[in-house]
XYZ file of C-alpha atoms in Angstrom:
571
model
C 0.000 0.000 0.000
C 1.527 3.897 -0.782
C 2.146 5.691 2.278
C 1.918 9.314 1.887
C 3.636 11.156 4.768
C 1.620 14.287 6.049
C 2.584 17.610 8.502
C -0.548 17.948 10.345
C 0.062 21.589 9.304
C -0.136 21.550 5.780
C -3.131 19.080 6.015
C -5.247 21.789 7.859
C -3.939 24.205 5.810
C -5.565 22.446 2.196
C -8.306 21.484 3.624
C -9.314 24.680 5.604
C -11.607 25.742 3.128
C -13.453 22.480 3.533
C -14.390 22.863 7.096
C -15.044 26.690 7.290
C -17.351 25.973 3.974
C -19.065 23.213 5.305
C -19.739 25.246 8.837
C -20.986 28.054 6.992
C -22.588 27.251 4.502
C -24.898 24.282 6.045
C -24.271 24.011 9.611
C -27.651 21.781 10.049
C -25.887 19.374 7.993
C -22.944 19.049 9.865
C -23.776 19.166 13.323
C -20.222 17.368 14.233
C -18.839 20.939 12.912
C -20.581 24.035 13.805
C -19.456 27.650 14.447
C -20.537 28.343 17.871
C -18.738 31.649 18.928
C -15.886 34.280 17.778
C -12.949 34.890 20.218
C -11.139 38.455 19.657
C -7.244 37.308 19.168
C -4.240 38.877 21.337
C -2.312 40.101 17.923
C -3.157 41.825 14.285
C -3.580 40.280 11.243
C 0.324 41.180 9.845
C 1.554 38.962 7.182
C -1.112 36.045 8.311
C -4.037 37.930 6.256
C -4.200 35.711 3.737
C -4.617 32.765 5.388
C -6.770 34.037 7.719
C -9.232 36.123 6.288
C -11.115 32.913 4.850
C -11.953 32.183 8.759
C -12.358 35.119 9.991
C -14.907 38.292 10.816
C -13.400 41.513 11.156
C -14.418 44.584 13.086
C -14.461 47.862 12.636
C -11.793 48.568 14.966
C -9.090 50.753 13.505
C -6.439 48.417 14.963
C -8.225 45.622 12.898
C -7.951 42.586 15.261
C -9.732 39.918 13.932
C -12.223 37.255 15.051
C -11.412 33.480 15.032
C -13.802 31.049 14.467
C -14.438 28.553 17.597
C -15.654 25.198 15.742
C -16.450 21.822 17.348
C -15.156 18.850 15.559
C -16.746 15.467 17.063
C -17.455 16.862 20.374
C -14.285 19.022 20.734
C -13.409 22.121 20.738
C -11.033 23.648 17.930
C -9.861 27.358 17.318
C -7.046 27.462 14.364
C -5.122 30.461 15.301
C -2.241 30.365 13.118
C 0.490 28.611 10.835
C 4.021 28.780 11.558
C 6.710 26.346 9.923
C 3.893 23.354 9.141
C 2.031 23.935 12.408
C -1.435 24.924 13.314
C -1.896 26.267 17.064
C -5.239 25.229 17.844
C -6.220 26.392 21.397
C -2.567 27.249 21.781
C -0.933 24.553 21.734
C 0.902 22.506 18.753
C -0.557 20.393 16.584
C 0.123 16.248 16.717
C -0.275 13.347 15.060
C -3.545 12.829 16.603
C -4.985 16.042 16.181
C -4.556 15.450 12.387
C -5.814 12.021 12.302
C -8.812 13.465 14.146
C -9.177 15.921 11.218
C -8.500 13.494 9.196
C -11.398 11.005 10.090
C -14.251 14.152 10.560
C -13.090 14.962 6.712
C -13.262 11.162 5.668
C -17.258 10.976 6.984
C -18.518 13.433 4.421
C -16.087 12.311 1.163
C -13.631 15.190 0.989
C -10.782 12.911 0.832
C -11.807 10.289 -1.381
C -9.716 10.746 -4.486
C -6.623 11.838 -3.372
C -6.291 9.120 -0.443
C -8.151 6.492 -1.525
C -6.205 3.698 -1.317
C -3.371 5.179 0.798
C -1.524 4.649 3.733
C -1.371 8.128 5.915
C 1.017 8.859 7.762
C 0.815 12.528 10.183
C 3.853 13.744 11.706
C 4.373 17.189 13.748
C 6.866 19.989 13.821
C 8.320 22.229 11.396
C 11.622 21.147 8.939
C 13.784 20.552 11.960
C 13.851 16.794 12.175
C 14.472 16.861 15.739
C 10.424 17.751 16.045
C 9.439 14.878 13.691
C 8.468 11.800 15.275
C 6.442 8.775 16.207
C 4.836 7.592 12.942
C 1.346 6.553 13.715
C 0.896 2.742 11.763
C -2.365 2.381 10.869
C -3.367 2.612 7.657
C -6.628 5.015 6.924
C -8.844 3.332 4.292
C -11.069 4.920 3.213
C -14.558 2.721 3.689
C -18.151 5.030 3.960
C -20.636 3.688 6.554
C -23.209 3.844 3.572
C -22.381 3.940 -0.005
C -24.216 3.251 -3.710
C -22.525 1.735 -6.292
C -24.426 3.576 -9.106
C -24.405 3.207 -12.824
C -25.906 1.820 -15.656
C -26.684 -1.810 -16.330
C -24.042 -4.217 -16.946
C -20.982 -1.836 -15.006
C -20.249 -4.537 -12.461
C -22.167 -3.149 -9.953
C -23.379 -6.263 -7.844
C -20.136 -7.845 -8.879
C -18.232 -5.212 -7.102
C -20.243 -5.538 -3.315
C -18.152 -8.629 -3.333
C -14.872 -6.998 -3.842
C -15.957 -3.972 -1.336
C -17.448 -6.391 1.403
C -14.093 -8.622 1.785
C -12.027 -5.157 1.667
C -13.733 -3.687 4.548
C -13.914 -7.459 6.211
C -10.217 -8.248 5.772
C -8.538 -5.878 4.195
C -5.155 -7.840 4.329
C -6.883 -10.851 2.153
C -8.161 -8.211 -0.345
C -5.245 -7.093 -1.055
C -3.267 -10.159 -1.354
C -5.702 -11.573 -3.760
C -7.866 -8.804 -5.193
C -7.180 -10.173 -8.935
C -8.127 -14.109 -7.880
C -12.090 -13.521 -7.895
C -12.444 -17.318 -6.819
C -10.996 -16.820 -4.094
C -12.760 -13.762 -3.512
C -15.910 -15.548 -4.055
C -15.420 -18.515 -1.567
C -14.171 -15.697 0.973
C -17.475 -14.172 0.397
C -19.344 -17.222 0.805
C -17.603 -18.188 4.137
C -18.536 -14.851 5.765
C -22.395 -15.206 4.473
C -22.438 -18.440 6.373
C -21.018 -17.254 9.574
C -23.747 -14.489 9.965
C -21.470 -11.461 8.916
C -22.676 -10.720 5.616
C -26.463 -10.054 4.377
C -27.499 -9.603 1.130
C -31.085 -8.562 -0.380
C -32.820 -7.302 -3.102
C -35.314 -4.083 -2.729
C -38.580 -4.760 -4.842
C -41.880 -2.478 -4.570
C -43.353 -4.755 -2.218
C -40.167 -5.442 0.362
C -41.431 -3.425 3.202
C -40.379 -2.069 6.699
C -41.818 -5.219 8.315
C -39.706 -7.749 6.119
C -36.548 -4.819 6.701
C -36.709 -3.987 10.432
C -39.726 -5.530 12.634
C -43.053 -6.586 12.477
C -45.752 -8.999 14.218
C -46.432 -12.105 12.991
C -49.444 -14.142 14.363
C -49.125 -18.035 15.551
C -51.525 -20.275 16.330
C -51.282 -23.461 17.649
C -54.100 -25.382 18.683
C -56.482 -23.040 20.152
C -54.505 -20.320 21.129
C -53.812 -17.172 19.211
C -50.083 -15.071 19.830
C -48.673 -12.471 18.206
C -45.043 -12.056 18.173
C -42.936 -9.406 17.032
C -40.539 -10.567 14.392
C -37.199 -9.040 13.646
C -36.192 -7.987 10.057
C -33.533 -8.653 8.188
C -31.281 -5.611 8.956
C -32.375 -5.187 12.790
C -30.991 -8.818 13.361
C -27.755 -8.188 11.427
C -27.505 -4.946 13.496
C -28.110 -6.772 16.585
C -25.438 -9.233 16.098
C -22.876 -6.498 14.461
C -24.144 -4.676 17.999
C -22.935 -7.591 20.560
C -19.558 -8.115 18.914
C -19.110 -3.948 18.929
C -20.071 -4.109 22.653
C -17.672 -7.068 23.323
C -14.946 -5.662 21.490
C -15.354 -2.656 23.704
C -14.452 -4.174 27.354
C -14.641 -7.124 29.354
C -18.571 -8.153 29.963
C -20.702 -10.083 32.090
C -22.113 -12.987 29.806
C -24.623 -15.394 30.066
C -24.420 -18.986 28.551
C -25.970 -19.565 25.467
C -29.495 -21.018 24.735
C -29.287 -23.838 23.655
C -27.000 -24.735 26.767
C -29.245 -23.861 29.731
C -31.918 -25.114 27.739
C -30.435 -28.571 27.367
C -29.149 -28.283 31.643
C -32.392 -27.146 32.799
C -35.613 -28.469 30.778
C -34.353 -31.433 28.700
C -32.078 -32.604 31.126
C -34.580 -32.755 33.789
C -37.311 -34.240 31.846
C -35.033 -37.345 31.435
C -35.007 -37.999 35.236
C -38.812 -36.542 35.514
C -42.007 -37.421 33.916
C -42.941 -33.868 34.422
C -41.063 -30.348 35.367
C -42.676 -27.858 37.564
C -42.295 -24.403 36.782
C -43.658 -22.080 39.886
C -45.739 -19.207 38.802
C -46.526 -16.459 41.307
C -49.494 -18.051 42.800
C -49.766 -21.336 40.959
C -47.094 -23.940 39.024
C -47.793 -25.342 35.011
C -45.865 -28.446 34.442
C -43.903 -29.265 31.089
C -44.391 -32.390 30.053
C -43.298 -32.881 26.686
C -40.215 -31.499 24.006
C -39.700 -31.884 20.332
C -37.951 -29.257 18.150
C -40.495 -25.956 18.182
C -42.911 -26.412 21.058
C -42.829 -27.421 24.511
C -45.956 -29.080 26.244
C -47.126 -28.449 29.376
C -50.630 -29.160 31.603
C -51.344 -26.211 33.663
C -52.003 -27.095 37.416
C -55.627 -27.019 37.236
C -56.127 -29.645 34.799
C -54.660 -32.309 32.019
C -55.801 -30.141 28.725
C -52.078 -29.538 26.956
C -50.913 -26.275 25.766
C -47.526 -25.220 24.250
C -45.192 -22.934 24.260
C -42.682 -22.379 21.214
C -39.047 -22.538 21.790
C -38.024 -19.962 19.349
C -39.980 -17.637 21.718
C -38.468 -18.544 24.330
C -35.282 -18.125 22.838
C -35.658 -14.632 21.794
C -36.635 -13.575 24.798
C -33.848 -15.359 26.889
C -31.303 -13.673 23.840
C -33.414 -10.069 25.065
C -33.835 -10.982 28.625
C -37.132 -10.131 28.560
C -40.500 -10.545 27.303
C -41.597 -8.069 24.570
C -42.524 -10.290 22.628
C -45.887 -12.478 23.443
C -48.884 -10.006 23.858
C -51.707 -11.852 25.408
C -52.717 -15.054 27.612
C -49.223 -17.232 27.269
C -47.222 -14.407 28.359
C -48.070 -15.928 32.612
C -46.244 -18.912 31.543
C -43.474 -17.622 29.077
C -42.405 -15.289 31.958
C -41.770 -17.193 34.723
C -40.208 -20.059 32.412
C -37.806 -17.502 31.123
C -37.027 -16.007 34.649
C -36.040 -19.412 35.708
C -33.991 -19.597 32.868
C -32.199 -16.193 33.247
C -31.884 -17.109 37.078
C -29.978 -20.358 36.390
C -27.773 -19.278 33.323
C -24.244 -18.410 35.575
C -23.200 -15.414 34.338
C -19.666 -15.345 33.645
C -16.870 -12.869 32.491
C -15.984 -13.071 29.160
C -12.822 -11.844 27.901
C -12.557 -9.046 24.954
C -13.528 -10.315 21.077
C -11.976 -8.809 17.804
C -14.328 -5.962 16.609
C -15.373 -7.567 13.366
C -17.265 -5.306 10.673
C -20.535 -6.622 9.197
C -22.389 -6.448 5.551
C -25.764 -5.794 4.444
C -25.283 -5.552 0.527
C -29.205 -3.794 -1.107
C -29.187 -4.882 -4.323
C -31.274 -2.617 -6.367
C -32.098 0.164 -3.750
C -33.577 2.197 -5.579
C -36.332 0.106 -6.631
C -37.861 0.044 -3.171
C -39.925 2.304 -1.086
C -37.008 3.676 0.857
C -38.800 6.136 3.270
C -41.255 3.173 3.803
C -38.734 0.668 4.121
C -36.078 2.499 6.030
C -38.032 4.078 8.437
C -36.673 5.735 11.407
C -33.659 3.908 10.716
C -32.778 6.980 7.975
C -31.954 8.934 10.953
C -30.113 5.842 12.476
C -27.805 4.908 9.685
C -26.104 8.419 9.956
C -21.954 7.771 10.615
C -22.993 10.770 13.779
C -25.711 9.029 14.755
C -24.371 5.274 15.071
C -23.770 3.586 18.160
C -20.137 4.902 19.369
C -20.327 8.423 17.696
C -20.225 11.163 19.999
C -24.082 11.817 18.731
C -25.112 8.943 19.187
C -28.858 8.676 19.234
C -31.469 4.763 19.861
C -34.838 5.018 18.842
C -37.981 2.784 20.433
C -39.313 0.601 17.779
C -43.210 0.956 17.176
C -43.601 -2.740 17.491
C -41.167 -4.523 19.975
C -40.824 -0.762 21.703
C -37.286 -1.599 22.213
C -34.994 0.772 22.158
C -32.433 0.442 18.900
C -29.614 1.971 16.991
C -26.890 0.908 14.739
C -23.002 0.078 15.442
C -20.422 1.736 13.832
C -19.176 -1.433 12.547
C -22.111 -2.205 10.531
C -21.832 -1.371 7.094
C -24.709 -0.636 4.115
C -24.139 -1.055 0.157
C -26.369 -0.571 -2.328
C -26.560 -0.769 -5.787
C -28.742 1.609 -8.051
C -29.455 1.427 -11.761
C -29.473 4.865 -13.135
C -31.884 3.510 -15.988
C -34.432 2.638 -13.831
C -34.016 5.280 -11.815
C -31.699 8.823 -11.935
C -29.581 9.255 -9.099
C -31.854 13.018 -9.102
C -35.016 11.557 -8.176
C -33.535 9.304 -4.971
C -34.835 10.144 -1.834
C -33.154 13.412 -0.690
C -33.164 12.282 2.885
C -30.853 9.035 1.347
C -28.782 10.957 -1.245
C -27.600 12.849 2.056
C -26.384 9.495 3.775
C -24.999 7.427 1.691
C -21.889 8.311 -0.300
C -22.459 7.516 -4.607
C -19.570 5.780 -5.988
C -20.326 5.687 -10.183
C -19.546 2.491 -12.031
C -19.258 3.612 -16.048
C -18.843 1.363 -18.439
C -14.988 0.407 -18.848
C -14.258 -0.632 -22.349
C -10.505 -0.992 -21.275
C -11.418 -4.671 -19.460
C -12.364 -5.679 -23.246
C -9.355 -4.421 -24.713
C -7.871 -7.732 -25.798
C -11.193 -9.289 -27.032
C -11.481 -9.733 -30.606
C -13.750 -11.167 -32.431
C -13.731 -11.747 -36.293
C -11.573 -8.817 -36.743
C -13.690 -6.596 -34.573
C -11.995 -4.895 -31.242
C -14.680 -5.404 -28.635
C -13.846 -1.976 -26.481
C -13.851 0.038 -29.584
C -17.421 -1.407 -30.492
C -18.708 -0.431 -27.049
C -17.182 2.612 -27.151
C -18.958 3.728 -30.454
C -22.181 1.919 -29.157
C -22.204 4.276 -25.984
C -21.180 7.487 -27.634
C -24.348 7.110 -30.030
C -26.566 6.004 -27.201
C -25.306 9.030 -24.871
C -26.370 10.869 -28.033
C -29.638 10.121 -28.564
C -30.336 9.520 -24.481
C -28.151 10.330 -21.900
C -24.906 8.843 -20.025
C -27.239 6.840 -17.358
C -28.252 4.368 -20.222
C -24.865 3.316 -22.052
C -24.301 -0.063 -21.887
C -22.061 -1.678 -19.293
C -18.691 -4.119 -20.426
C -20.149 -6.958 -18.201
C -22.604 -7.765 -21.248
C -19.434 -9.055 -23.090
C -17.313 -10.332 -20.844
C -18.556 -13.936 -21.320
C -16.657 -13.893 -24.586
C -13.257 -14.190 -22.327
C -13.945 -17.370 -21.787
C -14.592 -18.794 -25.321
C -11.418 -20.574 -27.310
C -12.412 -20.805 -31.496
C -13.680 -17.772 -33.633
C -16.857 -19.888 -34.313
C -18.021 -20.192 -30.655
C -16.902 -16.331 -30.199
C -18.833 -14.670 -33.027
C -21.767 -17.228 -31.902
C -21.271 -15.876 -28.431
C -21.414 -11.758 -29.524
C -24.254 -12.515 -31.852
C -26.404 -13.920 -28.928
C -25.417 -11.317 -26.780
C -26.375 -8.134 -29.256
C -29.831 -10.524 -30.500
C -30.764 -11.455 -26.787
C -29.798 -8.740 -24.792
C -28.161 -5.486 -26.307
C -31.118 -5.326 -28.974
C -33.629 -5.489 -26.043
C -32.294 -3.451 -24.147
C -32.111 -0.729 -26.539
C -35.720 -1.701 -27.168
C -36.684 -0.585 -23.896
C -33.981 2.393 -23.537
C -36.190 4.101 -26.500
C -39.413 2.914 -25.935
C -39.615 0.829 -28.926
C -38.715 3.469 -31.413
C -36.150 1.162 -33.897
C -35.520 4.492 -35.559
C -33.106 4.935 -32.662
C -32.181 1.747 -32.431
C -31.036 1.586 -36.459
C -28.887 4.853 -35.536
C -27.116 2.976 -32.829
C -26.603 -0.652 -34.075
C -26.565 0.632 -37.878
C -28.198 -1.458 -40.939
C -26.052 -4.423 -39.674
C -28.329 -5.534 -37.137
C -31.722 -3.541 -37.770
C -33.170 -3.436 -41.365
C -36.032 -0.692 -42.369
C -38.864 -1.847 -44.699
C -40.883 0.316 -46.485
C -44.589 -0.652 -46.665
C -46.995 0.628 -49.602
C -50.107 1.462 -48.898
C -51.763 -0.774 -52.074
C -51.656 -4.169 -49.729
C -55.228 -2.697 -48.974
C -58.759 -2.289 -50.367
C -58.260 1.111 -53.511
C -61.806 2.070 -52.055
C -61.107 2.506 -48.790
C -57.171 4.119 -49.184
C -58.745 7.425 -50.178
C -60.937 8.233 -46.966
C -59.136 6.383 -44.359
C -57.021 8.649 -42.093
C -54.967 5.795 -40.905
C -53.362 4.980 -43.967
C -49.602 7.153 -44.557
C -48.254 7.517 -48.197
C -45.034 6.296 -46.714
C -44.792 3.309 -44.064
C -41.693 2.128 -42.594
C -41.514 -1.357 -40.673
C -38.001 -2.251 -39.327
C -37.107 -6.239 -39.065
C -34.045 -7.334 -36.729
C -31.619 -9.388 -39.117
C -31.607 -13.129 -39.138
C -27.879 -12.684 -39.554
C -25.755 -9.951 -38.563
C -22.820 -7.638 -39.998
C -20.713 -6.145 -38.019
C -17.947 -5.012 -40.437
C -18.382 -1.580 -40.266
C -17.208 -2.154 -36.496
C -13.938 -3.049 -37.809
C -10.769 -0.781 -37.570
């Protein structure tokens, strides 16, 4: 990785105008930054005018002292004063490494420093030239990785085919790196973290909904009693878990064992010695009877009629440790069956776990209802608002009531398909949170394709410049469309291969692009693929021609070829 070695000085100093825009021009935005007072400085303005007069009010004091900003930068106070030999004084004393890095990382939330440090190692040192004041390097390596980002582009970019390559770079950066041109590998890696619960992925539709995403009740029945239980979503248990391993990362915590554990010690354990275990209620006992894998049976005391309980139920709520879950008659026996759980489960100290990041890739975000589906969680989601930011902010839940928010190590990407939908018309409340990353189509991946005498990235490139045209830059068509011809040996199979791909999906897709208008679609592909007919008007009755207000004097009808030309593709 490049390391690019940084005075904390100079780094202020380029991105100054950054963070006085940002506080003055939107300071609801950026509540992290805000300008919250002026402090009259002890000298004049001398030969530090320049610099300072884009953070600075004057007055109209003849001796023209000047007004520094006070802004707070996550939580802390910061006045930049002035810039001697690669330093900044902020509140008087010298900048460090850690200052900078602090800079650095309020920067890094809102994409200032994508470009130019993507990619890089950073290294901030303090002082002026005299290498006596330069020291301690600080060795970790500042990738930049957004909270919440959208791949964005049009179709066929590698858009989905990239959330692989982002999710194992902010997973394991290390294994990226060493093998970010072996996509098997990739792949498996991939694969391995699905199963073990630390990536997600889903697809938005019109119908996915905030129920399905976050929470919502679900009713059982069994026999003759009615439950409702609140059922977690796909992103609220993927926070939860990314949530426990943040918290355990954090210090050393009191733990309970697991489920399936006390379960096993205290209900099926028992039962083997028992016919029957009593469970003591506050002014009566119910006795379980009976286990298989979902329910458990019991008789209450009264009586031999058998009711159940469900076991996933109980789980949750031993997981919560507590009931808000079963509204209605079953709660008086789920609650005193998961007390004496809770009350049995010796809690035990647990040392420290790795903070791990976790992955929920949104395929296709923009084709849900994202104010629907997202909910409160739009507010949530924000890198200020997460769980471990100094703004941090929970919400209750409408339906469990619990009170939720989201790590910092939980991480969102989507992907968006400008054709379906412009990256203009997205939710403004969205567009503000997530940071777009645009996929184009690269014609330099195709570069050594040819086929029949025809350079592949030179016919895309001509394809998209006539689409782009006639449309716009959100519809060109994406390299991953030809890619499949890498993997072909003989001409025959390749020019097989490229005339399936332009009859079966670049044709239709133009199709759709222009709303069936093959005028368009001629001017793109040329007379090679799309050939125009004219039709006379004597196929019909001479009687009727003359009054009908239908018929044209000139008819065009435009056939797709059985066989295709492509020569005047060729160099």
């Amino acid at each position: 990785m490049e390391e690019i070695v940084i005075r904390v000085g100079d780094f202020l100093k380029e991105h100054i105008n950054n963070i006085v825009n940002m506080c003055n021009d939107n300071p609801t935005e950026f509540e992290n930054l805000q300008n919250v007072e002026y402090a009259k400085t002890t000298f004049g303005l001398r030969a530090n005018y320049s610099f300072f007069k884009k953070l600075s009010l004057f007055n109209d004091n003849p001796n023209i002292r000047y007004y520094a900003q006070d802004y707070y930068i996550n939580g802390e106070k910061y006045r930049l004063t002035s810039q001697f030999g690669g330093n900044a004084i902020i509140e008087g004393k010298t900048t460090s490494q850690y200052q900078g890095e602090k800079i650095y990382e309020y920067l890094k939330i809102y994409n200032l420093l994508l470009d130019k440090y993507e990619n890089k190692k950073i290294i901030f040192i303090a002082g002026n030239n005299n290498e006596n004041t330069i020291n301690q390097e600080n060795n970790f390596a500042l990738k930049f990785n957004p909270l919440n980002q959208i791949l964005y582009g049009s179709p066929g970019t590698g858009k989905t085919y990239n959330t692989i390559n982002k999710a194992i770079e902010i997973i394991d950066s290390d294994f990226y790196q060493q093998n970010k041109y072996n996509r098997e590998a990739l792949k498996e890696k991939f694969e391995e973290y699905k199963k073990a619960g630390q990536i997600e992925f889903i697809t938005f539709h019109q119908s996915f909904s905030y129920e399905e995403f976050v929470e919502g009740i679900k009713a059982e029945t069994s026999e003759a009693n009615i439950s409702y239980e609140v059922k977690s979503g796909v992103f609220k248990k993927l926070s939860n878990k990314s949530l426990q391993n943040f918290n355990q990362s954090n210090e050393n915590i009191k733990n309970k064992k697991d489920f399936e554990t006390v379960f096993k010690e205290l209900i099926l354990d028992k039962l083997k010695d028992d016919e029957k275990l009593e469970i003591r209620m506050k002014k009566s006992s119910f006795f379980i009877k009976e286990v298989d894998e979902n329910k458990i049976s019991f008789d209450k005391s009264g009586g031999e009629s058998q009711h159940v309980l469900l076991i996933k139920n109980l789980k949750n709520m031993y997981e919560a440790e507590e009931n808000k879950i079963i509204i209605g008659g079953l709660s008086q026996y789920y609650n005193p069956l998961l007390e004496y759980l809770l009350k049995n489960s010796e809690i035990k100290n647990t040392d420290k776990e790795p903070l791990k990041n976790y992955i929920l890739i949104i395929d296709e975000i923009n084709r849900g209802n994202i104010s629907k589906i997202f909910g409160e969680l739009i507010t949530l989601i924000e890198p200020s608002k997460r769980i471990g930011a100094d703004e941090e902010i929970r919400l209750k839940l409408p339906y469990s009531q619990e009170l939720f928010g989201v790590p910092s190590n939980l991480y969102i990407i989507g992907t968006m398909n400008t054709a379906d939908r412009s990256i203009a018309l997205m939710d403004t409340a969205l567009r503000r949170r997530f940071h777009f990353e645009e996929m184009m189509p690269n014609s330099s991946l195709l570069e050594n394709l040819v086929v029949d005498g025809i350079k592949i990235d030179n016919l895309l490139e001509t394809i998209n410049k006539r689409v782009e045209y006639l449309y716009d830059r959100d519809h060109t068509i994406g390299h991953a469309y030809f890619m499949s011809l890498e993997n072909l040996e003989t001409k025959e199979d390749k020019k097989a291969e490229l005339e399936n791909i332009f009859r079966n999906k670049i044709i239709p897709l133009l199709q759709e692009y222009f709303y069936d208008d093959w005028e368009k679609v001629r001017l793109v592909l040329g007379d090679g693929f799309v050939e125009k007919i004219e039709v006379k008007s004597d196929i019909f009755d001479e009687d009727l021609i003359k009054d009908s207000e239908y018929l044209e004097e000139e008819k065009f009808i435009y056939n797709i070829k059985k066989e295709f030309d492509f020569s005047k593709f060729k160099d």
